Coordinates of C-alpha atoms (C1' of nucleotides) in Angstrom, one line a residue:
Chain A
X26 CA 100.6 85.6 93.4
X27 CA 102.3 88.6 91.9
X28 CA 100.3 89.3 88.7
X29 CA 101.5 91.6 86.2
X30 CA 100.1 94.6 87.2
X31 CA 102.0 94.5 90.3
X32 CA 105.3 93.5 89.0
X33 CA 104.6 97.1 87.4
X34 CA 103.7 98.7 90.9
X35 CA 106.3 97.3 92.6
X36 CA 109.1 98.5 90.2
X37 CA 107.5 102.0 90.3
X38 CA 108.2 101.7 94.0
X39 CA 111.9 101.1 93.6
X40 CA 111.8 103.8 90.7
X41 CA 110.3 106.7 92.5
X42 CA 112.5 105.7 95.8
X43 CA 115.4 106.1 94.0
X44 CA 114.0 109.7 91.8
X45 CA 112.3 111.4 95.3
X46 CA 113.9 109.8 97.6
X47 CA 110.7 108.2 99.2
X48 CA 107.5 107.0 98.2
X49 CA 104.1 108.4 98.0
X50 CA 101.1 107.2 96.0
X51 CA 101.0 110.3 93.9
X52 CA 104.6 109.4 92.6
X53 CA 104.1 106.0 91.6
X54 CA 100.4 107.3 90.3
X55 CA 102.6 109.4 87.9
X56 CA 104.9 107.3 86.8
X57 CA 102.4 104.6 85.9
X58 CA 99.9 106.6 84.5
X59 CA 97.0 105.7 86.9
X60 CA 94.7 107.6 89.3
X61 CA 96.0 106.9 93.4
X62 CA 93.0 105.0 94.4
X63 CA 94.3 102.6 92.0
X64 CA 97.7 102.8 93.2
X65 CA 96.1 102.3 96.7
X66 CA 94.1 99.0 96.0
X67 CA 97.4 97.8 94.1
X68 CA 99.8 98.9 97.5
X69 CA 97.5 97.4 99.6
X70 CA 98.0 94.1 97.9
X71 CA 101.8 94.7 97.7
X72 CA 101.4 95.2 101.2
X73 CA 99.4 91.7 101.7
X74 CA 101.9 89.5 99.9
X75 CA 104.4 91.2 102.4
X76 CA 106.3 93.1 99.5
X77 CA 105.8 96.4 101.2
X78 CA 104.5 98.3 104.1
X79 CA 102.6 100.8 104.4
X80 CA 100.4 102.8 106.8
X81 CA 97.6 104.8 106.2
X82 CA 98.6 108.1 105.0
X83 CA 102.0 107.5 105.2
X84 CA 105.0 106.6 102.7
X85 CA 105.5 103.1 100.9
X86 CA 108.3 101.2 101.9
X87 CA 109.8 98.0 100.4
X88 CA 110.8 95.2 102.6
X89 CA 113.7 93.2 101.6
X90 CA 111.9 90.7 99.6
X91 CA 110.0 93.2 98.0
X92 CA 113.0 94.5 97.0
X93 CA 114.5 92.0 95.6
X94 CA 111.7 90.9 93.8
X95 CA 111.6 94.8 92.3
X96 CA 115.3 95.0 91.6
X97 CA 114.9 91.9 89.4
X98 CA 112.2 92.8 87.6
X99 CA 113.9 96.5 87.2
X100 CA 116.7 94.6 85.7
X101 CA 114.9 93.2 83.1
X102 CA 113.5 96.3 82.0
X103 CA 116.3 97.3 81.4
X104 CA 117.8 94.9 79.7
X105 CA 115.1 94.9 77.6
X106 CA 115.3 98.7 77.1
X107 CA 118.9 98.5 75.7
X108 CA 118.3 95.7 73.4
X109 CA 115.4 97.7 71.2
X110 CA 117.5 101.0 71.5
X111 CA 121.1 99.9 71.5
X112 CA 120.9 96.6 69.4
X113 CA 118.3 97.3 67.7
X114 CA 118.8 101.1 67.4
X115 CA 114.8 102.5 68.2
X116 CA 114.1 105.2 69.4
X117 CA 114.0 105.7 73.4
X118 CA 110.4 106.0 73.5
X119 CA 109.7 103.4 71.4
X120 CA 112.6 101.4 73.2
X121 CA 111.0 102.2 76.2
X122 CA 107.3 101.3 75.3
X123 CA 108.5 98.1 74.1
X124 CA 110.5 96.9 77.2
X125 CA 107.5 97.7 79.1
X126 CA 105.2 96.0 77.7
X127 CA 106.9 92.8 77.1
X128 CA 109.1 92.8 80.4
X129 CA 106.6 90.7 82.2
X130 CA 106.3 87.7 79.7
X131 CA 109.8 86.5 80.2
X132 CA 111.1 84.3 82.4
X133 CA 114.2 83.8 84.0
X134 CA 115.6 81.5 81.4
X135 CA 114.9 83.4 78.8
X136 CA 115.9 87.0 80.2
X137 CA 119.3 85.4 80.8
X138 CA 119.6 84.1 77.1
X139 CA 119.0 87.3 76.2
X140 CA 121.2 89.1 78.2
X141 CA 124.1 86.5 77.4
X142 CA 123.1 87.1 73.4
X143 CA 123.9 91.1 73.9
X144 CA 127.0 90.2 75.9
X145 CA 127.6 87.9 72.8
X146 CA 127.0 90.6 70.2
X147 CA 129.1 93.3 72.1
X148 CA 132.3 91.1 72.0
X149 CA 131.5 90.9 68.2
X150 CA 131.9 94.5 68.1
X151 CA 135.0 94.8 69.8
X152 CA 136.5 92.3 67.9
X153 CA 135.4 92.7 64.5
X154 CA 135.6 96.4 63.6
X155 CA 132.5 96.8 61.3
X156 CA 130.6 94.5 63.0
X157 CA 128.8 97.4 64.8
X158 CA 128.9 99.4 61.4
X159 CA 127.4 96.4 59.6
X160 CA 125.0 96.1 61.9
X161 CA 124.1 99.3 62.4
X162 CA 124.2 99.6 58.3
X163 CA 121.6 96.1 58.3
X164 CA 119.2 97.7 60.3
X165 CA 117.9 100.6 58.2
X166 CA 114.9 100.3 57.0
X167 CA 113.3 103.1 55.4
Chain B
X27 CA 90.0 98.7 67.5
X28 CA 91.3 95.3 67.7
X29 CA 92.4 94.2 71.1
X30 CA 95.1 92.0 71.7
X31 CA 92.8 89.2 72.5
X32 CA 90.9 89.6 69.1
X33 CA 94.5 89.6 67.6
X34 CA 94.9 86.2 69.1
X35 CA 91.4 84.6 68.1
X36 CA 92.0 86.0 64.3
X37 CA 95.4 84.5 64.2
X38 CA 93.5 81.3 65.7
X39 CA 91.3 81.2 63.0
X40 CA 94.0 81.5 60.5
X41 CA 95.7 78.5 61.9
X42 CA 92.4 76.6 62.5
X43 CA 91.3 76.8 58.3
X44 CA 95.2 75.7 57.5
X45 CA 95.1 72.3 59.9
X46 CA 91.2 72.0 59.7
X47 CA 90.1 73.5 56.4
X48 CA 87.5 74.9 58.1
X49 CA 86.8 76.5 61.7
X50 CA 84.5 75.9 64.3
X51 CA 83.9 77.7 67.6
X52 CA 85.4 74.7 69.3
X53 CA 88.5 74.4 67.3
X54 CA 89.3 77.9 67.9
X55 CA 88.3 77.5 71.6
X56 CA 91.1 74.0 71.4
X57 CA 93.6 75.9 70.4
X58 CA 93.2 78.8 72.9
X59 CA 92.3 76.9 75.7
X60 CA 88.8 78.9 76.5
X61 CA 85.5 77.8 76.5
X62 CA 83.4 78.1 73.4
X63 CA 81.0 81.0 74.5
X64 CA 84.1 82.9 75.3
X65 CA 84.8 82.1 71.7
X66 CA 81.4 82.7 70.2
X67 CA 81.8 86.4 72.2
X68 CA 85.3 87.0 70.3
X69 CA 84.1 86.0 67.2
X70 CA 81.0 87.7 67.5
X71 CA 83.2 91.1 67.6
X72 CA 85.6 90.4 64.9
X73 CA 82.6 90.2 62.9
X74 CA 80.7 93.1 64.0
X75 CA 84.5 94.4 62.6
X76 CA 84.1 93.0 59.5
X77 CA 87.4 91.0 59.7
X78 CA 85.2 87.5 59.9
X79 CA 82.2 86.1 58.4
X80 CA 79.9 84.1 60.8
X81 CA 76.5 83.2 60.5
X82 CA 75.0 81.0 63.7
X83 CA 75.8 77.5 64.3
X84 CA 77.8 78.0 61.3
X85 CA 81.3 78.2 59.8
X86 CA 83.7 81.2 60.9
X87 CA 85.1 82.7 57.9
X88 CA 88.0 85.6 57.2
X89 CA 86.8 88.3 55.4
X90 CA 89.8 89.4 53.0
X91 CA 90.5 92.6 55.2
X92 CA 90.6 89.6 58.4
X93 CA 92.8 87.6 56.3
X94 CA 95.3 89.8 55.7
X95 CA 95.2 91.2 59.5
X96 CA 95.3 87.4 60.7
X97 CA 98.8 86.9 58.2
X98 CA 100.1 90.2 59.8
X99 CA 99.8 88.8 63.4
X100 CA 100.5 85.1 62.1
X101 CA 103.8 86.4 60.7
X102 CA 105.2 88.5 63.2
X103 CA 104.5 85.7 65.8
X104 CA 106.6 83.2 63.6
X105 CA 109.0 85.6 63.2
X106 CA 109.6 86.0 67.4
X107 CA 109.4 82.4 67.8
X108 CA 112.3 81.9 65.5
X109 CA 114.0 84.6 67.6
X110 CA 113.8 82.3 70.3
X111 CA 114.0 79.0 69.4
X112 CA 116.9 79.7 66.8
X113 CA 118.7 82.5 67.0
X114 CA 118.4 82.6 71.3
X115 CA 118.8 78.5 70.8
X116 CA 115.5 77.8 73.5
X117 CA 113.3 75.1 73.6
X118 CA 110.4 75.0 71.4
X119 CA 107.6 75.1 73.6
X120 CA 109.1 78.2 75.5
X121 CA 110.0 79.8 72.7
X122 CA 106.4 79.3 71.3
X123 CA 105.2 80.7 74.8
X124 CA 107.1 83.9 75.2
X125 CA 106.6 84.4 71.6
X126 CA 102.9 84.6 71.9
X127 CA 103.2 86.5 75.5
X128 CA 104.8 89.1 73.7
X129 CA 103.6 89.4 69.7
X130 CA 101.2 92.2 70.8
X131 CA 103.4 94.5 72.3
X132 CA 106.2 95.2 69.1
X133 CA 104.8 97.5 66.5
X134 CA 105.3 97.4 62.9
X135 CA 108.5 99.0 62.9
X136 CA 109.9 96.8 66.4
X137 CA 108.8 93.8 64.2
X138 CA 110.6 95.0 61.1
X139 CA 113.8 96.0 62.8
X140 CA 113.7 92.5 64.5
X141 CA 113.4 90.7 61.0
X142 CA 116.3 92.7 59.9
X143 CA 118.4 92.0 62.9
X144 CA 117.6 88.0 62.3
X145 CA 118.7 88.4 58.6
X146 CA 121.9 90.1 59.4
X147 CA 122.6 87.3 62.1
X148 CA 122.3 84.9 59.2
X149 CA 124.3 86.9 56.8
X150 CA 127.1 86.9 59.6
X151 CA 126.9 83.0 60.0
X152 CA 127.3 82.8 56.3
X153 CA 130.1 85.0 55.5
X154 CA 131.9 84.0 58.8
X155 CA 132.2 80.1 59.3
X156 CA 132.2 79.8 63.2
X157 CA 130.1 82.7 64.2
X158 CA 127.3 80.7 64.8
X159 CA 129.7 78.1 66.9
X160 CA 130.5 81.5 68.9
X161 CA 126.9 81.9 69.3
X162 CA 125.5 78.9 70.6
X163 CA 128.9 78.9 72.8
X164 CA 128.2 82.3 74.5
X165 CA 124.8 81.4 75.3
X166 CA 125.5 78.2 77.1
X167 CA 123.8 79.0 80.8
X168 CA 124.4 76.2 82.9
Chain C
dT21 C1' 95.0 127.9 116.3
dA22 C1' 91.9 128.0 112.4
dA23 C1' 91.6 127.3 107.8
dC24 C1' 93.1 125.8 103.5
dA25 C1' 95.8 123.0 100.2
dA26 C1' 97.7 118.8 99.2
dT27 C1' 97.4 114.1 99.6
dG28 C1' 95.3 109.6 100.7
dT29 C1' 91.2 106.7 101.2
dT30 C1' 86.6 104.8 100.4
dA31 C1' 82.6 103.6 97.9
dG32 C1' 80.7 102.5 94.0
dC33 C1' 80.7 102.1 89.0
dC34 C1' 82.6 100.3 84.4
dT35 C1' 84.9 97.2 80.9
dA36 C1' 87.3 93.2 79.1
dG37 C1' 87.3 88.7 79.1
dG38 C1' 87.1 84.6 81.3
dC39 C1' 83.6 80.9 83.3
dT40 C1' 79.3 77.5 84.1
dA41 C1' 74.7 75.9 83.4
dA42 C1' 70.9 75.8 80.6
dT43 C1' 69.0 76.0 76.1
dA44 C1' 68.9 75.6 71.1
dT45 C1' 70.2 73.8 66.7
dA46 C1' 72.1 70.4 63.4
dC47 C1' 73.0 66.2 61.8
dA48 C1' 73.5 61.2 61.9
dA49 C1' 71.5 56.8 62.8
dC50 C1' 67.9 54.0 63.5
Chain D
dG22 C1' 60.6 60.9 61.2
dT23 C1' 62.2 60.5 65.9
dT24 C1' 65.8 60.4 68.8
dG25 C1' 70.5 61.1 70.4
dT26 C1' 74.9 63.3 70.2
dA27 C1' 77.8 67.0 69.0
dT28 C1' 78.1 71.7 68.7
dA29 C1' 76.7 76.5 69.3
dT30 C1' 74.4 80.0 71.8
dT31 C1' 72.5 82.6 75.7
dA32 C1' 72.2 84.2 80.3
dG33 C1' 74.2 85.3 84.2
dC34 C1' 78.2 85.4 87.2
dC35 C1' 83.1 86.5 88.5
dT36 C1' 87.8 88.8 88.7
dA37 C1' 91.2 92.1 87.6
dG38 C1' 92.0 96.6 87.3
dG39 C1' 90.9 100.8 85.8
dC40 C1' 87.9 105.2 86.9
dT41 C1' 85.2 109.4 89.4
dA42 C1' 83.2 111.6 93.3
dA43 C1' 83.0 112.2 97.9
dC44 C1' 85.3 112.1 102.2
dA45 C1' 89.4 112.0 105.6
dT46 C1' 93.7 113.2 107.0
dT47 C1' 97.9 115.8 107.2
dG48 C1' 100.6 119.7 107.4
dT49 C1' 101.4 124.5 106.3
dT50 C1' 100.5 129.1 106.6
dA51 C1' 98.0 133.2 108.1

DNA sequence: TAACAATGTTAGCCTAGGCTAATATACAAC
DNA sequence: GTTGTATATTAGCCTAGGCTAACATTGTTA
């Protein structure tokens, strides 16, 4: 089973393929904030549920399901991500933080909704002119 | 510091003394779905934090400062359940899940901004009769 | 080619937070 | 008051997932 943790790892995978062009365990160590023997203990794993390969000392790669199973949870995050800073006009950090830490506690149902709902609230905007400015105006809080 | 585990077990208790009047290890433990000495640990430190009362085999009790930390969590949980059961129109029981899979991961100001966006939704469906048909039309998945 | 720097791996430890089994207490009923 | 049942507590174990320190490998550079 894929626990959260990993949904994590694996997206870093598909995140540092994509910045360095392959994958070492010092990249996604960065990116997630950890030391490499965790990233090793957590690749190994990956590697066990056939979501990647890998051989010793050598570069992580993701095998199609492992891949598709990153690219989906990437998606999310994302989505997520432009909700708290474009809808609800955060900060990019604070976006960010958010996305992250939520991304792994909805499922597919629910991701959808949401992504229909922003779909939803951009029509809106193009619409209604002032929608956005409302919105935008609604929001404020200090 | 207050974990997100002791933020769930404070809010339990909170919801325990409304439905029970009082709160014993084992209703907390019910409504968590743990075992009571994984209860008796978590209340153990909430009180060591001053945010319960609790002397053994007896009652649990908030402490003002817990109260008021338990309403904090209780509301901001209520708050993202309504986001998902009524304004993202999904059933109650995942709404109720996702809510509480996520209530520890928005901060004061992500919660805030959220309550804002919900009122300015409802201000919309006020001022313009068929928004909310237009809603609960654009998020029809199947 | 020898040595060093960068990277990866292993071993072993720690914490949070579950659990079960065994023990202790409280309270009700006889 | 003794006993039985419900509840609470303790002790001790387990897993996930971090960490450091020590070791191994690779590849680069003199």
């Amino acid at each position: 089973m894929l626990t959260e943790g990993l949904q994590d790892y694996i997206e870093a995978v598909l995140i540092c393929e994509k910045e360095h062009g392959c994958v070492r365990m010092k990249h996604i160590a960065c990116r997630l904030g950890v030391r490499t023997p965790s990233v090793n203990a957590a690749v190994k794993e990956l590697a066990r549920l056939g979501l990647v390969s890998h051989e010793s000392y050598g570069l992580v790669e993701l095998t199609a399901s492992g891949r598709q199973t990153a690219r989906s949870v990437y998606k999310r995050h994302q989505m997520l991500r432009r909700f708290f800073s474009e809808t609800l006009a955060l900060p990019d950090n604070l976006a960010e933080k958010t996305a992250c830490g939520i991304e792994h506690h909805l499922d597919e149902r629910t991701a959808a909704r949401m992504t229909r709902f922003m779909r939803f609230l951009d029509s809106q905007s193009e619409k209604h002119p002032g929608f956005a400015k409302e919105l935008r105006e609604a929001l404020i809080d200090e």
